[in-house]
Coordinates of C-alpha atoms in Angstrom, one line a residue:
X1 CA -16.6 -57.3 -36.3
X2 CA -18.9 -59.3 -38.0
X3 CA -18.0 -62.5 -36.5
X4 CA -17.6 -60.9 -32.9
X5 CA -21.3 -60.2 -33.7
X6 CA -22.6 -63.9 -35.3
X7 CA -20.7 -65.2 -31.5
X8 CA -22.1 -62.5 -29.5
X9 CA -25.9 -64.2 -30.8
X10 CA -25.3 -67.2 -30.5
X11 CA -24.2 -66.7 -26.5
X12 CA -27.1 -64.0 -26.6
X13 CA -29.3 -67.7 -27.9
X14 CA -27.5 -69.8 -25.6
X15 CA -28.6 -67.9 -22.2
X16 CA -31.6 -67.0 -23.4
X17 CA -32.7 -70.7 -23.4
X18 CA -31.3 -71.6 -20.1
X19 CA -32.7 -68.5 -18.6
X20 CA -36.3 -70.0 -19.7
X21 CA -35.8 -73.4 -19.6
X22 CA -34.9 -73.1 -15.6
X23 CA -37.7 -70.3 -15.2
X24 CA -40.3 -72.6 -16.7
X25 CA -39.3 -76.4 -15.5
X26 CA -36.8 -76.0 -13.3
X27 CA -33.8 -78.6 -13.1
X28 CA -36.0 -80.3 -16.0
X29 CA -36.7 -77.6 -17.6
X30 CA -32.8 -76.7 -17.7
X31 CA -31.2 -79.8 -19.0
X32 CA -33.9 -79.5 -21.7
X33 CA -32.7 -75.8 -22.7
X34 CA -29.2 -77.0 -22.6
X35 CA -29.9 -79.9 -25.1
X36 CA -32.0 -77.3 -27.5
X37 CA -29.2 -74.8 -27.4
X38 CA -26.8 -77.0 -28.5
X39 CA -28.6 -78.1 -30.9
X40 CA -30.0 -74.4 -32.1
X41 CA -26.4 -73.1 -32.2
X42 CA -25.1 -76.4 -34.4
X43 CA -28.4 -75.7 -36.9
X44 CA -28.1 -72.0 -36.5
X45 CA -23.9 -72.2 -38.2
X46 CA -24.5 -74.9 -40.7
X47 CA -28.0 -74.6 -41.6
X48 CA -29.3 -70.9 -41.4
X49 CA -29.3 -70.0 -45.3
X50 CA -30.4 -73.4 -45.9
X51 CA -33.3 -72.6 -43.7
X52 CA -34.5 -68.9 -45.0
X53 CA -34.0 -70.1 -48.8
X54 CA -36.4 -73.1 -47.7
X55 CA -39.1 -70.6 -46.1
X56 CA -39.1 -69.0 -49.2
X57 CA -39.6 -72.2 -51.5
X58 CA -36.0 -71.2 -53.3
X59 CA -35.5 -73.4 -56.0
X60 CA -31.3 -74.2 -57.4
X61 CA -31.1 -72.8 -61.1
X62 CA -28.4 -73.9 -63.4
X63 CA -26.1 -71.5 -65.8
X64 CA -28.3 -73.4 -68.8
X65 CA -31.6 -72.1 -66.7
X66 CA -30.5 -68.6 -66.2
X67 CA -27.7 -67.4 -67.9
X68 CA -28.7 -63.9 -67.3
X69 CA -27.7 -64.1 -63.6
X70 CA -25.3 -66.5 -64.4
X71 CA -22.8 -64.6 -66.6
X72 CA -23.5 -61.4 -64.3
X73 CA -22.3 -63.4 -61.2
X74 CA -19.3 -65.0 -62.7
X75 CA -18.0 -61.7 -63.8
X76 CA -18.4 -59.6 -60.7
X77 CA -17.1 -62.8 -58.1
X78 CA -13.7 -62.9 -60.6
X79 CA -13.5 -59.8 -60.3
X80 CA -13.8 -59.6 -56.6
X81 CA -11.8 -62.9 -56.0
X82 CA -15.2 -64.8 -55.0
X83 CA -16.1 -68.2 -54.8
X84 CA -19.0 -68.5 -57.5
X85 CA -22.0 -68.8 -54.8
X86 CA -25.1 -70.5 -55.5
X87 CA -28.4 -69.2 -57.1
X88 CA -31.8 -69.5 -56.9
X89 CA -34.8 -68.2 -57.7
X90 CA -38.1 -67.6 -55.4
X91 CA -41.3 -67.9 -57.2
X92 CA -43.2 -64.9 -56.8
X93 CA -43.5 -61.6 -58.6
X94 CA -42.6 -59.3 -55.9
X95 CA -39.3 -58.0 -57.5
X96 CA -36.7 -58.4 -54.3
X97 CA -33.2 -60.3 -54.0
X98 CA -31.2 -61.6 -51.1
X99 CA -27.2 -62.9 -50.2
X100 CA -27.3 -65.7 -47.4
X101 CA -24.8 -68.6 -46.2
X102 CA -21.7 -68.9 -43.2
X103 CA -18.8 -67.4 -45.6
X104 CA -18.1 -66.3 -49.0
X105 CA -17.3 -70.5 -49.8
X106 CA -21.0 -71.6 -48.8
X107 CA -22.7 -68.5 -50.2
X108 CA -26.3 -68.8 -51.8
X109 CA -27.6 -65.7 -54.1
X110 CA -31.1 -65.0 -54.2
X111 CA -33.1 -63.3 -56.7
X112 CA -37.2 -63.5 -57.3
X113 CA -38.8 -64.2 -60.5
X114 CA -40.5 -60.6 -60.5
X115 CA -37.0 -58.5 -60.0
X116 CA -35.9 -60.8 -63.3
X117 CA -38.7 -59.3 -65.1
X118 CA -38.1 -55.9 -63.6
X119 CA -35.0 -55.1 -64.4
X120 CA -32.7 -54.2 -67.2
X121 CA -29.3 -55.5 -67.3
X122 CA -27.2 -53.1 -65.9
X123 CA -29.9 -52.8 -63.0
X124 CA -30.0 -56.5 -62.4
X125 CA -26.0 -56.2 -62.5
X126 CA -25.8 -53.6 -59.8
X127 CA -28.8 -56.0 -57.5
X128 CA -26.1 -58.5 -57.8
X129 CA -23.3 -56.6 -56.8
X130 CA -24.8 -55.6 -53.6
X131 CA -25.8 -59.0 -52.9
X132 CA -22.2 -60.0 -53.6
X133 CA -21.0 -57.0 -51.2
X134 CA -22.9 -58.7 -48.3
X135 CA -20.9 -61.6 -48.9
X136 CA -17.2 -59.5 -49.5
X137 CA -18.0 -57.4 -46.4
X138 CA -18.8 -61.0 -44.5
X139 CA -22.7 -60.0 -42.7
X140 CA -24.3 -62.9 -44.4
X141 CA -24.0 -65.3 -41.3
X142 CA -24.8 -62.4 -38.9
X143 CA -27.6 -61.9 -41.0
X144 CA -28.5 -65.3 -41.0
X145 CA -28.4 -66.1 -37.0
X146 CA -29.9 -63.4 -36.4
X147 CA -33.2 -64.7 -38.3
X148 CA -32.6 -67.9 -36.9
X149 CA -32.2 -66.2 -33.3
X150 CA -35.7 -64.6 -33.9
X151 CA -37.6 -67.5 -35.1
X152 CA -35.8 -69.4 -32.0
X153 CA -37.5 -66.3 -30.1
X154 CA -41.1 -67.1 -31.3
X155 CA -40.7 -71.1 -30.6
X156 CA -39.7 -70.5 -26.9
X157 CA -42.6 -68.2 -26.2
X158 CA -45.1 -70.8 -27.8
X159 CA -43.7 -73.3 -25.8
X160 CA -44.0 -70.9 -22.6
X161 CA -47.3 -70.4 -23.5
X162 CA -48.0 -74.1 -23.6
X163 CA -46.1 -75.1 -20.3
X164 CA -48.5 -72.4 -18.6
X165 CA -51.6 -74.8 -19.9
X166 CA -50.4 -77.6 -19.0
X167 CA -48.2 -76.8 -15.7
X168 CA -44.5 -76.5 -16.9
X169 CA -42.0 -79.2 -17.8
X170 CA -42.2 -81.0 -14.5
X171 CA -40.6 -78.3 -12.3
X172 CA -41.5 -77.5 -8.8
X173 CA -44.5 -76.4 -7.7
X174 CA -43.5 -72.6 -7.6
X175 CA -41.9 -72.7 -11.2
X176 CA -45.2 -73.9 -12.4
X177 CA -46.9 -71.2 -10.2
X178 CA -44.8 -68.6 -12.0
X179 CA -45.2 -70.4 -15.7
X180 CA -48.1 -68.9 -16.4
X181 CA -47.3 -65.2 -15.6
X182 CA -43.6 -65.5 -17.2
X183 CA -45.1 -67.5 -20.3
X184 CA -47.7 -64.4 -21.0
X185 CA -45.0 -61.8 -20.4
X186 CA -43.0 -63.9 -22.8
X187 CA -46.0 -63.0 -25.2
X188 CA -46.4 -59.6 -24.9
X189 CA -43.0 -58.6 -24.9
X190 CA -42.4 -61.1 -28.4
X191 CA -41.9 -58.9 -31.2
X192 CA -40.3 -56.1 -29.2
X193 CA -37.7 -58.7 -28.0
X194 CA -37.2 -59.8 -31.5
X195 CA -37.0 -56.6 -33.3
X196 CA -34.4 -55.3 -30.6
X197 CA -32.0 -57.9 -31.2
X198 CA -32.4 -57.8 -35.0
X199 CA -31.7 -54.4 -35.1
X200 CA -28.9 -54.4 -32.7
X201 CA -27.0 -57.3 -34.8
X202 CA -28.2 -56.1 -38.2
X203 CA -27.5 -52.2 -38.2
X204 CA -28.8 -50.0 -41.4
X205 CA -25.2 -49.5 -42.0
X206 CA -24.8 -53.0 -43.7
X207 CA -27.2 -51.9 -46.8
X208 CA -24.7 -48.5 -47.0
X209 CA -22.0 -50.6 -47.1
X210 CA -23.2 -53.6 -49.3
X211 CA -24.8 -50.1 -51.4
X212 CA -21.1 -48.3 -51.8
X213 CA -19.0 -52.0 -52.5
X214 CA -21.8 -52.7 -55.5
X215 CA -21.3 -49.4 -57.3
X216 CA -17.7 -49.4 -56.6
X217 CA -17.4 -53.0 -58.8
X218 CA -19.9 -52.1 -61.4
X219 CA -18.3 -48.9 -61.2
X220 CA -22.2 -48.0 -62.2
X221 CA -23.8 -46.1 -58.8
X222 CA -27.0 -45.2 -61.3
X223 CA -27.7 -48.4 -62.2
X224 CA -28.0 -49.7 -58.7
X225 CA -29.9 -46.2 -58.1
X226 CA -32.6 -46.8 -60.8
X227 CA -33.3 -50.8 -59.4
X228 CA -33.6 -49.3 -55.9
X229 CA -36.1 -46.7 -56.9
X230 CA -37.9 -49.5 -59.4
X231 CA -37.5 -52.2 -56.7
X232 CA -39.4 -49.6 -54.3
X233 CA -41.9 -48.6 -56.0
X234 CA -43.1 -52.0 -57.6
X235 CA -42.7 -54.0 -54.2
X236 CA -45.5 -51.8 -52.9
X237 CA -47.5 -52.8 -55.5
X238 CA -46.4 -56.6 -55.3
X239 CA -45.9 -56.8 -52.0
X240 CA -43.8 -59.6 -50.1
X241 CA -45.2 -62.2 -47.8
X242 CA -42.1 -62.5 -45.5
X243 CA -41.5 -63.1 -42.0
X244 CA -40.3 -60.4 -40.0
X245 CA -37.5 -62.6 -38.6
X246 CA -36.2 -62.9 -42.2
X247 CA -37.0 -59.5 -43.7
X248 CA -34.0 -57.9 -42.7
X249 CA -32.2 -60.2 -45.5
X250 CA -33.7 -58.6 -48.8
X251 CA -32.1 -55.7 -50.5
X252 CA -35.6 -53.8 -50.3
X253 CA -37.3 -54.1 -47.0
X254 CA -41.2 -57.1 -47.9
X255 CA -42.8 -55.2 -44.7
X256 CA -43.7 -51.7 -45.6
X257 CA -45.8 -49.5 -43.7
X258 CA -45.5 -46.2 -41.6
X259 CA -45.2 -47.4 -38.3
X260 CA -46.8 -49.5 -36.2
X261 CA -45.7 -53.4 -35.6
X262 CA -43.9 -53.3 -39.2
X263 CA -41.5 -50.4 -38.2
X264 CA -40.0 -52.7 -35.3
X265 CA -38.5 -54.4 -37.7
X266 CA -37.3 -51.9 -40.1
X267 CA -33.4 -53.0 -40.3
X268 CA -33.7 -50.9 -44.1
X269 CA -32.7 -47.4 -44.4
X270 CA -35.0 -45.3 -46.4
X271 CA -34.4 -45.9 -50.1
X272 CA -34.2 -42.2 -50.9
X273 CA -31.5 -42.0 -48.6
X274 CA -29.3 -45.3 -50.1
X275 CA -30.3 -43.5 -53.6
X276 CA -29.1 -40.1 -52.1
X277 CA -25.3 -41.8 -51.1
X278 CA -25.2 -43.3 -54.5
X279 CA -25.7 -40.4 -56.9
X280 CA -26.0 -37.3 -54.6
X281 CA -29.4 -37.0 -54.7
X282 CA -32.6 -38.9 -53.6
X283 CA -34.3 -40.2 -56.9
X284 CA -33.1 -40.8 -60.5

């Protein structure tokens, strides 16, 4: 299912691009799309993860730098059969964590300085587990196009925007006519477009799942229960600068808020609910 899903957005990318490029420049305009989708799809497979951990200035840590996370990680992927996956570290104190990479044999783990403060041990074992479920249950490249498919979102309607200035890409007269109305629809309709197709590749049902595998190897549901319910209350406090494209990758949701632009992108279920599946009820 979830490589029927990373194919279905990549084609979902693919037409998207043609669809502008001919509305915008025509012929031009068209060959152009074609040579930027090709190029998007091979960046979006190999280079996805590489491209989040980047945006959030992830740095590689050694087992002699971290052997807290280290020794964590190394037990739970033998236990599963995992490939030992990468780890880094983001520098900032907003306590969060997140699982990226094409497959279980290019996986990167990533945990922020402020959740390796938070947390006790068996907490920061059951944050790992659940990171390590995204990667057993095989959503980390879904998770990953689907950022890259957003950010790919927000680049085409820029460069709408700018074709409309400046008269298209060299089109005919009537697709630079209809540039300018199309590039400002593009605009409008952005962050709907973007949340819609995050949500529709990334459903809430992949923290439940990545939730229930975690306590099931721990064999620890509380644990996992008491870093959800410490991870939500001090990321309010702390909160997370992160895109919206990329949001949906975290274990705990950087864009809080009740509603408004935010709640577009709210790929999270509530953590009293996640605590609620864990344990039975909704706080520790």
């Amino acid at each position: 299912m979830n490589t029927f899903k990373s194919t279905l957005l990549l084609v979902v990318l693919t037409l998207f691009l043609l669809f502008v490029g001919e509305r915008i420049g025509g012929q031009n305009g068209l060959v152009l799309a074609f040579v930027l989708s090709v190029a998007f799809n091979f960046g979006t497979y190999f280079y996805s993860d590489k491209l989040a951990l980047a945006m959030y200035r992830a740095q590689p840590v050694t087992r002699a730098e971290l052997p807290r996370a280290y020794e964590v990680v190394e037990r739970l992927t033998a236990k599963q059969g995992l490939p030992m996956p990468k780890i880094y570290v983001l520098p900032t104190e907003s306590p969060n964590a997140f699982a990226t990479g094409r497959n279980p044999q290019h996986a990167s783990v990533a945990v922020t300085h402020g959740i390796l403060e938070l947390l006790d041990d068996e907490e920061l074992e059951g944050v790992l587990a659940h990171e390590l479920g995204h990667v057993k249950n095989r959503d980390i490249l879904t998770s990953s196009i689907a950022a890259t498919l957003a950010g790919a979102i927000t680049m085409i309607a820029r460069m709408g925007y700018w074709a409309s200035l400046f008269g298209g890409y060299g089109g005919n007269r009537d697709s630079r006519e209809r540039s300018g109305g199309l590039s400002s629809l593009f605009m409008l309709i952005l962050a709907p477009i973007a949340a819609t197709l995050i949500q529709l590749a990334i459903s809430r049902s992949r923290e439940y799942e990545a939730d229930a595998t975690g306590a099931h190897v721990t064999g620890n549901p509380y644990a996992l229960a008491r870093a959800l319910q410490k991870l939500d209350d001090y990321s309010k406090r702390i909160p997370m600068q992160a895109s919206p494209s990329t949001a949906h990758l975290f274990i705990v949701a950087p864009l809080l808020g009740g509603g408004g632009f935010g709640q577009l992108f709210s790929t999270h279920p509530p953590i009293p609910d996640r605590i609620r599946r864990l344990i039975g009820r909704d706080h520790v």
